Tab-separated table of C-alpha atoms in Angstrom:
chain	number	residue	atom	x	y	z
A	888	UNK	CA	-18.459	-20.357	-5.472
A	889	UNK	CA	-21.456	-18.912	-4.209
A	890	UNK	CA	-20.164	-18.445	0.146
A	891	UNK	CA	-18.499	-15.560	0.260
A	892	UNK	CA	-16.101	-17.270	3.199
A	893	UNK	CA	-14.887	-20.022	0.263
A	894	UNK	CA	-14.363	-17.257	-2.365
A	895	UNK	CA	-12.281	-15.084	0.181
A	896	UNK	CA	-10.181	-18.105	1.165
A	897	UNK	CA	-9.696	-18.367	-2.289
A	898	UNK	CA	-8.604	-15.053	-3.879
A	899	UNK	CA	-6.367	-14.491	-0.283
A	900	UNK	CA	-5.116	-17.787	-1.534
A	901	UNK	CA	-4.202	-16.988	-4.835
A	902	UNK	CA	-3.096	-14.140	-3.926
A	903	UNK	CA	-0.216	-15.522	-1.371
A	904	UNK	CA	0.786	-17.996	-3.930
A	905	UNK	CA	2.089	-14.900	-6.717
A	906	UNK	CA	5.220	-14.110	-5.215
A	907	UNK	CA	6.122	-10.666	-3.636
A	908	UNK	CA	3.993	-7.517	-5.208
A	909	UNK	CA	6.732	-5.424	-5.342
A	910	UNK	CA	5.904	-2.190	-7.966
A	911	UNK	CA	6.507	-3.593	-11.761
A	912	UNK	CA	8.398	-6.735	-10.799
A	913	UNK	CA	7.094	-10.556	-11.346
A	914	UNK	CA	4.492	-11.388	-8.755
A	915	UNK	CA	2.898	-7.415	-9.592
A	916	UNK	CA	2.346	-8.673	-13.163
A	917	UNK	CA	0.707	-11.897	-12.010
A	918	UNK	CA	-1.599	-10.057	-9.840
A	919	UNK	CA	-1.872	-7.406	-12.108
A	920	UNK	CA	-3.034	-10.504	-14.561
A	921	UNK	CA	-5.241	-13.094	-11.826
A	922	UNK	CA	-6.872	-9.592	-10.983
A	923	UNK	CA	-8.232	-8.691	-14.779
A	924	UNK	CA	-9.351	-12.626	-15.174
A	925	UNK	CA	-10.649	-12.821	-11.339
A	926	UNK	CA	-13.011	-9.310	-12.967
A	927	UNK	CA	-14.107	-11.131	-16.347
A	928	UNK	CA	-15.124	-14.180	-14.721
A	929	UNK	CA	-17.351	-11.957	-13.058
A	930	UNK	CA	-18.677	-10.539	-16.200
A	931	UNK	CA	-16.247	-7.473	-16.255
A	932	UNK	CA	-14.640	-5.984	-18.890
A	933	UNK	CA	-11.145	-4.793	-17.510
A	934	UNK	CA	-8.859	-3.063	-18.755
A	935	UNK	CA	-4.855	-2.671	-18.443
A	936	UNK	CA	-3.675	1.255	-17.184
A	937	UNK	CA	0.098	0.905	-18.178
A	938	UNK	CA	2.643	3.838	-16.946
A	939	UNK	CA	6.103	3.917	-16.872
A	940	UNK	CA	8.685	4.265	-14.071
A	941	UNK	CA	12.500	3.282	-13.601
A	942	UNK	CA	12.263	-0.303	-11.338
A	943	UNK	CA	14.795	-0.112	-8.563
A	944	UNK	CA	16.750	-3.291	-8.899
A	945	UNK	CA	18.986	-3.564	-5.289
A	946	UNK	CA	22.280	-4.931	-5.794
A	947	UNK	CA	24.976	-5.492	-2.703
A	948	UNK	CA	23.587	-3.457	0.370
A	949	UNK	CA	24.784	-4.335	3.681
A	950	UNK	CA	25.918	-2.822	7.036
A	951	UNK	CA	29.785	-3.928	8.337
A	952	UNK	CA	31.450	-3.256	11.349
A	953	UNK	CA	33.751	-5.249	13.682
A	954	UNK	CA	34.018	-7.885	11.402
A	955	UNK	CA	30.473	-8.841	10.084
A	956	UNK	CA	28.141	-8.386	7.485
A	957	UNK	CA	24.446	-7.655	8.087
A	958	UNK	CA	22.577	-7.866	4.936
A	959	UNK	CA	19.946	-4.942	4.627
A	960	UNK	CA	17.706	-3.801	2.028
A	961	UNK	CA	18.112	0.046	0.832
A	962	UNK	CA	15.557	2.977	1.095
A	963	UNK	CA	13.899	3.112	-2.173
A	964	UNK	CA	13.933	6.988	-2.355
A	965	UNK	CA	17.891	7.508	-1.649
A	966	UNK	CA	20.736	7.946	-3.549
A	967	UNK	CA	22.558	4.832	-3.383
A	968	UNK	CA	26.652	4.767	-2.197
A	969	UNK	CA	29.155	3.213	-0.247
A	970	UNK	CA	29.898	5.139	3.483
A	971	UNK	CA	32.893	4.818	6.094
A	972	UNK	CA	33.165	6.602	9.343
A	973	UNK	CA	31.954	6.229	12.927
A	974	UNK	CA	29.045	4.014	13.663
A	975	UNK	CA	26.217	6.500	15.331
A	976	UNK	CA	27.888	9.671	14.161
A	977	UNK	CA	29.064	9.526	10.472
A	978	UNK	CA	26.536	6.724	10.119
A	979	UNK	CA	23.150	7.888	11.963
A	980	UNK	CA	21.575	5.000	13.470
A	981	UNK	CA	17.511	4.852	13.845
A	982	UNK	CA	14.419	2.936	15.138
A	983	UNK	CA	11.995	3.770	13.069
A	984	UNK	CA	8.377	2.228	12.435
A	985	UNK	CA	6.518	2.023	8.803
A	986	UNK	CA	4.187	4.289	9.719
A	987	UNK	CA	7.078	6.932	10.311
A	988	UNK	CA	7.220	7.913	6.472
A	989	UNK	CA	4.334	10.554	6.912
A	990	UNK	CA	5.871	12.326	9.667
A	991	UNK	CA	7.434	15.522	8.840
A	992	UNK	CA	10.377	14.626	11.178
A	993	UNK	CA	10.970	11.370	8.965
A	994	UNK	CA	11.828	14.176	5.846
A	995	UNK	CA	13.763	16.082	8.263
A	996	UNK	CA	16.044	13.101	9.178
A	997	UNK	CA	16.526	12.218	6.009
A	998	UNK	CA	17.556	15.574	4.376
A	999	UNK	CA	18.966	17.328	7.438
A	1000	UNK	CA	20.235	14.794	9.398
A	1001	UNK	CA	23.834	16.112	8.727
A	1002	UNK	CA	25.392	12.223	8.445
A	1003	UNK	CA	27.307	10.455	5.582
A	1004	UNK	CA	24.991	7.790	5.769
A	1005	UNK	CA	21.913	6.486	7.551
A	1006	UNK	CA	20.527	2.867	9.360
A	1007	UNK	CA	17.438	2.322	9.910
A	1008	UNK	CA	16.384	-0.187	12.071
A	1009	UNK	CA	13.023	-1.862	11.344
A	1010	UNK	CA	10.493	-2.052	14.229
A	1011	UNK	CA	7.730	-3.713	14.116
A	1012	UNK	CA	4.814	-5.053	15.866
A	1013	UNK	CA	6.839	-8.599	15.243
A	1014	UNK	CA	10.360	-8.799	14.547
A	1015	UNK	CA	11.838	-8.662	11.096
A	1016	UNK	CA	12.586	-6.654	7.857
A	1017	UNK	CA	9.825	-4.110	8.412
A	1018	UNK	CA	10.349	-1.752	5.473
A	1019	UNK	CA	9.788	2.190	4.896
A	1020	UNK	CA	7.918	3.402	2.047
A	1021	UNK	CA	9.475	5.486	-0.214
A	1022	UNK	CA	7.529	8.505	-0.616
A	1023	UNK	CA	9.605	10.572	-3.114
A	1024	UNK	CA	10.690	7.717	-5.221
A	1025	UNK	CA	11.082	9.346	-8.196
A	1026	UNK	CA	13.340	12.004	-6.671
A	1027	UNK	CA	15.346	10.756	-4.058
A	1028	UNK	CA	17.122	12.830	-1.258
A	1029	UNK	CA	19.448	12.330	1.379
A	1030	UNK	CA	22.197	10.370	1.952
A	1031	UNK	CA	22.325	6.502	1.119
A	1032	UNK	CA	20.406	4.855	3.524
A	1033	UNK	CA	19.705	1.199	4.423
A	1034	UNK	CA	17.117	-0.873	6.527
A	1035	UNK	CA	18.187	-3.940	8.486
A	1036	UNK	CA	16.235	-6.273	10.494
A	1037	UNK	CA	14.830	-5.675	14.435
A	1038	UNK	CA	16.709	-9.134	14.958
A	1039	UNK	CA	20.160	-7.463	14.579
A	1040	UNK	CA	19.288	-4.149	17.165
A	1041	UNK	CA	20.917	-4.674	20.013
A	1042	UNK	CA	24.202	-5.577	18.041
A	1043	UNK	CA	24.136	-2.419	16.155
A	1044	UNK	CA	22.983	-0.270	18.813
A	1045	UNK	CA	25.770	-1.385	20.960
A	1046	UNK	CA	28.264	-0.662	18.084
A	1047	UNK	CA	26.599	2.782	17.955
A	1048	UNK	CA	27.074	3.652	21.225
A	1049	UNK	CA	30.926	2.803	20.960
A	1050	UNK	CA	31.230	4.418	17.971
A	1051	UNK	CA	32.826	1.519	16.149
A	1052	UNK	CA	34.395	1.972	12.390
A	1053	UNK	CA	31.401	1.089	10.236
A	1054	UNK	CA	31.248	0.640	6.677
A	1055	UNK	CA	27.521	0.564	4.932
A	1056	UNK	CA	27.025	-0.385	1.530
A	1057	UNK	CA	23.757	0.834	-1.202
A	1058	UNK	CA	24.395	-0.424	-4.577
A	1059	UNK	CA	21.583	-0.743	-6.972
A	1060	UNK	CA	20.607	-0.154	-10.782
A	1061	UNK	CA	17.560	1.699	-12.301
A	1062	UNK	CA	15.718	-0.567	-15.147
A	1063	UNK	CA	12.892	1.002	-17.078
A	1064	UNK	CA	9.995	-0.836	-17.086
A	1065	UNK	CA	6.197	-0.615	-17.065
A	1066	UNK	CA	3.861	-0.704	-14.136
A	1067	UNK	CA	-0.115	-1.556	-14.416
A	1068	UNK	CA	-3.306	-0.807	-13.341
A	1069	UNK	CA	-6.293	-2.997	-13.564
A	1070	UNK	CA	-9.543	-0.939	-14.298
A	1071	UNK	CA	-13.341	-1.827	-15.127
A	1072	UNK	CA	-15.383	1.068	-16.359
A	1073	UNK	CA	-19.200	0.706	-15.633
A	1074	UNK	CA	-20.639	3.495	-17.497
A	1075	UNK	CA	-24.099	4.100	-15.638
A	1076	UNK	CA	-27.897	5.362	-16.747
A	1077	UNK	CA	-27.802	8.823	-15.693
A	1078	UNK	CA	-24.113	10.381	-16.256
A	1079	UNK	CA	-25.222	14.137	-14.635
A	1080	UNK	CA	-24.555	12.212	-11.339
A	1081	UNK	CA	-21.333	12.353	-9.469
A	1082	UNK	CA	-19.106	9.104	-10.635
A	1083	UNK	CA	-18.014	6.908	-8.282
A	1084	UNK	CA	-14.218	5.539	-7.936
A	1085	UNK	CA	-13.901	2.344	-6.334
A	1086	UNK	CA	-9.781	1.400	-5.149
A	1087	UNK	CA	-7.589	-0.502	-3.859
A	1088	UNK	CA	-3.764	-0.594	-4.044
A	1089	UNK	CA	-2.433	-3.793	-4.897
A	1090	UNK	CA	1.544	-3.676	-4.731
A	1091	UNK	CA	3.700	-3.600	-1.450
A	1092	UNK	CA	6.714	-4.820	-0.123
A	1093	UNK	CA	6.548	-8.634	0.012
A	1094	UNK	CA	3.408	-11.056	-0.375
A	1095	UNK	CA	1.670	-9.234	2.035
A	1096	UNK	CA	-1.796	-11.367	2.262
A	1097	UNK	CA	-3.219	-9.212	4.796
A	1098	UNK	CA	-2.174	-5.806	3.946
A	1099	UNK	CA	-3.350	-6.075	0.611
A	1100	UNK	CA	-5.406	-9.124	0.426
A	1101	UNK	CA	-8.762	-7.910	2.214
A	1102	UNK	CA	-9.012	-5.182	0.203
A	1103	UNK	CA	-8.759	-6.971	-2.855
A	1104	UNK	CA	-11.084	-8.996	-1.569
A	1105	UNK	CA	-13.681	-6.344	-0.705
A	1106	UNK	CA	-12.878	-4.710	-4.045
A	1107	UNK	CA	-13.548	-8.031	-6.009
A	1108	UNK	CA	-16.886	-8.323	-4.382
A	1109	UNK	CA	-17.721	-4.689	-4.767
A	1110	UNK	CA	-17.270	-5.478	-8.306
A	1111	UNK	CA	-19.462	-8.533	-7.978
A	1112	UNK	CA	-22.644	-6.198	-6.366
A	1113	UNK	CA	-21.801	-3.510	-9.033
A	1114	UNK	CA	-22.617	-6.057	-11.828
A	1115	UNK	CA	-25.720	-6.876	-10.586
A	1116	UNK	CA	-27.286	-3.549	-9.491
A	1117	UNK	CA	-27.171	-2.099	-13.265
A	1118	UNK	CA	-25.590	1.656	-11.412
A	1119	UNK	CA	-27.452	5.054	-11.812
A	1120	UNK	CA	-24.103	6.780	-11.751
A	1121	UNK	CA	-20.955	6.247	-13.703
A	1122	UNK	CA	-18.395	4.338	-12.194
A	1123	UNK	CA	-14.627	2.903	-12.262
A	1124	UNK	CA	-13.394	0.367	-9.932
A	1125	UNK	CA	-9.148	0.436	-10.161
A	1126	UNK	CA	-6.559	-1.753	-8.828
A	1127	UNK	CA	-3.083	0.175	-8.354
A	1128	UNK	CA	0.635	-0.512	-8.266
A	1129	UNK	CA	3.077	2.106	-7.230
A	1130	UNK	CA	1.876	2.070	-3.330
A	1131	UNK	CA	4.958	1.389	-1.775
A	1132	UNK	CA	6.400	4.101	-4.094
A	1133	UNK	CA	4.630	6.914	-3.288
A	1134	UNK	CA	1.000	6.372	-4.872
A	1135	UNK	CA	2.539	6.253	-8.169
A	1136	UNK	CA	-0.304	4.352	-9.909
A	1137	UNK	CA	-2.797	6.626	-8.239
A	1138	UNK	CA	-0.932	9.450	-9.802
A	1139	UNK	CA	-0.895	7.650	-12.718
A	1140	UNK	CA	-5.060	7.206	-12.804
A	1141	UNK	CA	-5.732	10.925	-11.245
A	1142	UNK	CA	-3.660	12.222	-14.132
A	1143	UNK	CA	-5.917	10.141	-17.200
A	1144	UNK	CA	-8.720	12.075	-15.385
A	1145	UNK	CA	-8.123	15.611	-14.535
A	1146	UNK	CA	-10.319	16.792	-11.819
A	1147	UNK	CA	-11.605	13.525	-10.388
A	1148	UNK	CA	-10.523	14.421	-6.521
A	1149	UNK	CA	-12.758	16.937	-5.925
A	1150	UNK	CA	-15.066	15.494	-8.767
A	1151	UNK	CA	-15.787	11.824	-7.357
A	1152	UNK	CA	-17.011	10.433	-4.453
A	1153	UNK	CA	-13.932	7.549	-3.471
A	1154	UNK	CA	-14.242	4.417	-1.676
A	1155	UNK	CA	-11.079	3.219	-0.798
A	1156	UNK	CA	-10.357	-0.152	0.716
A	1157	UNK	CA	-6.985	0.580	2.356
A	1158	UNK	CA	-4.764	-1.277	4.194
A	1159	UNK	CA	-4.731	-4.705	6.673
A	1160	UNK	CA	-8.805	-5.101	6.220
A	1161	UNK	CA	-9.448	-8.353	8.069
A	1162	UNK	CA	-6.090	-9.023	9.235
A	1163	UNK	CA	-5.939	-11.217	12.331
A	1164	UNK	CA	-5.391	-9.471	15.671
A	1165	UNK	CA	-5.827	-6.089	13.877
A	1166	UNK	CA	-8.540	-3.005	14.126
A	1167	UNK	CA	-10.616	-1.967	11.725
A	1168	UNK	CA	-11.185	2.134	11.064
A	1169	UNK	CA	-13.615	3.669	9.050
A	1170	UNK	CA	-12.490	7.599	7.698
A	1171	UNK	CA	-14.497	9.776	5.812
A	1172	UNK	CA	-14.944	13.616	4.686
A	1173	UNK	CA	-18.750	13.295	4.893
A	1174	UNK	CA	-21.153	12.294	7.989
A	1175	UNK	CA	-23.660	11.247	5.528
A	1176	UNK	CA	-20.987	8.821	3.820
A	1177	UNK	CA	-19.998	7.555	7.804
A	1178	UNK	CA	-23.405	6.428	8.500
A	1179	UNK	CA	-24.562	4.483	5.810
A	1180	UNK	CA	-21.000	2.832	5.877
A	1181	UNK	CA	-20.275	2.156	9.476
A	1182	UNK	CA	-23.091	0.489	9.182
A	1183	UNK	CA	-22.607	-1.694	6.720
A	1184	UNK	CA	-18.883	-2.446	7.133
A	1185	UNK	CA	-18.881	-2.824	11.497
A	1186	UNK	CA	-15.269	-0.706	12.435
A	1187	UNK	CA	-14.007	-0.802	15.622
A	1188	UNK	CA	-13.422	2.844	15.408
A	1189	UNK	CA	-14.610	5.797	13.032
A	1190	UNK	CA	-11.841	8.989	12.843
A	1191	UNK	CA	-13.064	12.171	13.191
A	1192	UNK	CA	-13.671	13.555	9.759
A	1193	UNK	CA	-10.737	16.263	9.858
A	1194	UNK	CA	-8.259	13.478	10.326
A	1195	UNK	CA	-6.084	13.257	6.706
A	1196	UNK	CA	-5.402	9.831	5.618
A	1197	UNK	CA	-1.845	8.557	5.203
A	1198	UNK	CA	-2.934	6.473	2.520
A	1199	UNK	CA	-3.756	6.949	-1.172
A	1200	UNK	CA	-6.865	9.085	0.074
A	1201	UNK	CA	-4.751	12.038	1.542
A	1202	UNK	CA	-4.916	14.194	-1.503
A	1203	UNK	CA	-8.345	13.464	-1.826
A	1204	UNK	CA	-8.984	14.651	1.657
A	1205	UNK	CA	-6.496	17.600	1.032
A	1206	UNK	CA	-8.394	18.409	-2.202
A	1207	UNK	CA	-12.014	18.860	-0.423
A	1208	UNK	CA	-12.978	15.641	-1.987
A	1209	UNK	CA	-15.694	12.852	-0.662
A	1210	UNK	CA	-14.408	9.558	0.146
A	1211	UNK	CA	-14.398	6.418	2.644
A	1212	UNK	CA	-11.636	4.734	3.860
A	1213	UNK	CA	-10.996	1.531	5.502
A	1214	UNK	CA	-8.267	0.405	6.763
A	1215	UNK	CA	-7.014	-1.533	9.594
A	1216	UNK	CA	-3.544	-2.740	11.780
A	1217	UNK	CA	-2.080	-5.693	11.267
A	1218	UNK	CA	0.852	-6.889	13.808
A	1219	UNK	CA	2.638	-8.538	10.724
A	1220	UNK	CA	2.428	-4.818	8.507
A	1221	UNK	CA	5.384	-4.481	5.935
A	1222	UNK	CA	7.113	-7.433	7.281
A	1223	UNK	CA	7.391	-10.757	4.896
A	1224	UNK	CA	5.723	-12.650	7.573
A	1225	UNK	CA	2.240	-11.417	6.113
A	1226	UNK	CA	1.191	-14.834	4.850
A	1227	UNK	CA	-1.502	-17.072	4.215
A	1228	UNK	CA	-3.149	-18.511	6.184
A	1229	UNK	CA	-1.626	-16.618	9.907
A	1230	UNK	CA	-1.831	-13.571	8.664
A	1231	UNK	CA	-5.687	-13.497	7.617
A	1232	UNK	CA	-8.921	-13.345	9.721
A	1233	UNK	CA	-10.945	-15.180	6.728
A	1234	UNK	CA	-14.679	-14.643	8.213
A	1235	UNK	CA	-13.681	-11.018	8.948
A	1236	UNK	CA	-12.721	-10.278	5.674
A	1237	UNK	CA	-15.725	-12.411	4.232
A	1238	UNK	CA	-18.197	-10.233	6.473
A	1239	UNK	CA	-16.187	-6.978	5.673
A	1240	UNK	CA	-16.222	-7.424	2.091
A	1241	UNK	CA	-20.112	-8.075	1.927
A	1242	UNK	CA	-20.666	-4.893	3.932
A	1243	UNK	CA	-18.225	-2.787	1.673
A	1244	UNK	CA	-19.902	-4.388	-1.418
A	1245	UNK	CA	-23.761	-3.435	-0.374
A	1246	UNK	CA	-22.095	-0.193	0.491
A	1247	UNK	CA	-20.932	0.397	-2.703
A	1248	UNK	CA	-23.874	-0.926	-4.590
A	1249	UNK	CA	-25.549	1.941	-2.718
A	1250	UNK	CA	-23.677	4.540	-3.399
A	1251	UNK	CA	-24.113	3.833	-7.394
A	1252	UNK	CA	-27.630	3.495	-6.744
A	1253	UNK	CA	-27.617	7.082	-5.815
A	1254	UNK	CA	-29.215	6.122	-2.275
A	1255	UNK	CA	-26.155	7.798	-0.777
A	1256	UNK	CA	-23.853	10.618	-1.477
């Protein structure tokens, strides 16, 4: 396919059609898997990253009171358990939004909240199961905790406020498993020059086509410019899982290659690129690095450069280290609604992607940086 609209509509397509990307379950392998065949019919030579991690595997998890059950899905980084006491004051009740997880407040609630148990109800741009990363996955803290959807609010906040006898319910099991990266190594003529990292997670809650999708896409055709331009410096384009899990696969690559923050410069194709009805922001440690790609890539908005990420760029940023991020809103962000074809802004995405790509073929090039 040589439009880049038609190859976009078809990677966000194949990409819907895997299944949920959740970290190291089914649909992460087969995107793990279209991703490393997508990059050697592009002349790549890929690679598979494997690291380990223990899968959490929800069982029965559900909020009761008053008679009825409201299914829920638990917080990935606490303890599981089963809770009884007063709705509201045993069991905290919350609104909380995705974005909430990098607030120190969030960490707060969770440890000091002084309550048996905790709800969290989802909310959303759009109604629905809008889930919470879980930053400390692999040490989780608290008390059990559960999500349940926006749909079921006013129910349980009424409950709340009466303080009816509530029972909530976390039960889940811990299966060892292995996650994977997908990484293509372009070594480069002239190694004395800073190497370049190209990213993009690729795991999340559900499908999520326009979370993850556009940056997939812009990574795919990143890969496509790199090919052709023959880069001056060395460089690795890599796919994560772990995102919803704290950066885990991040952690994973950083740790294969000590010193690469401060070391590389990053471009990092975030979240929600191209989806529909959503903003685009470009964020970047260097105003050299801002110019050449707020050019190229159009944002509606640039942050000013001593803004930290929330993203898998933050310790980057912390660590004094060069990047560019994109990454946009999305009305449909961490909620399973993120599908193909509603969820998407194809064009956008096609016009994005070309932009990050030449971008990115500059960079190698040495032209910028």
């Amino acid at each position: 396919m040589t439009n880049p609209i038609d190859r976009a509509a078809a990677w966000l397509q194949a990409w819907d059609g895997q299944g949920t990307h959740r970290t190291a379950t089914p649909g992460d392998h087969a995107g793990a898997a279209w991703l490393f065949a997508e990059a050697e019919a592009l002349g790549a030579a890929p690679e598979i990253e494997e690291w380990a991690l223990d899968r959490l595997d929800p069982g029965a998890c559900c909020l009761e009171f008053d008679g009825q059950r409201i299914d829920a899905v638990p917080a990935f980084d606490a303890p599981p358990g089963d809770a009884e006491g007063c709705l509201g004051v045993e069991i905290a009740v919350v609104e909380l939004t995705p974005h909430t997880v990098y607030s120190g407040q969030y960490r707060d609630l969770r440890q000091k909240g002084g309550h048996r148990a905790l709800v969290i109800i989802c909310k959303g741009d759009a109604p629905g199961l809008g889930l919470l990363n879980a930053e400390q996955f692999r040490a989780p803290y608290g008390a059990p905790a559960i999500h349940v959807s926006s749909e079921v609010r006013d129910g349980v906040l009424a409950a709340a406020a009466r303080g009816v006898s509530a029972r909530l319910v976390s039960q889940s099991r811990r299966t060892r498993v292995q996650a994977r990266n997908v990484v293509v190594t372009l070594p480069g003529r002239d190694p004395s020059l800073a190497p370049l990292v190209v990213m993009t997670p690729r795991s999340s809650w559900w499908r999520s086509t326009a979370e993850r999708g556009g940056g997939i896409v812009c990574w795919l055709e990143s890969l496509r410019a790199l090919l052709a331009a023959l880069p001056l410096r060395p460089v690795t384009l890599v796919a994560t899982s772990g995102h919803e899990l704290g950066h885990l696969g991040l952690d994973d690559f950083v740790a294969r290659r000590p010193g690469c923050e401060p070391g590389c410069i990053w471009v990092h194709y975030g979240a929600n690129i191209g989806a529909a009805g959503g903003a685009l922001s470009l964020m970047s440690s260097r105003e050299e690095l801002v110019e050449r790609a707020a050019v190229e890539t159009v944002p509606d908005r640039v942050a000013p450069k001593t803004q930290v990420p929330s993203g898998e760029t933050r310790e980057i940023h912390l660590a004094g280290g060069a990047y560019v991020t994109l990454v946009g809103t999305n009305p449909l962000f961490h909620l399973p609604q993120d599908r193909w074809p509603q969820s998407v802004d194809v064009p956008r995405i096609a016009a994005t992607a070309a932009g990050a790509a030449r971008f990115a073929a500059a960079l190698a090039s040495g032209g910028v940086g």
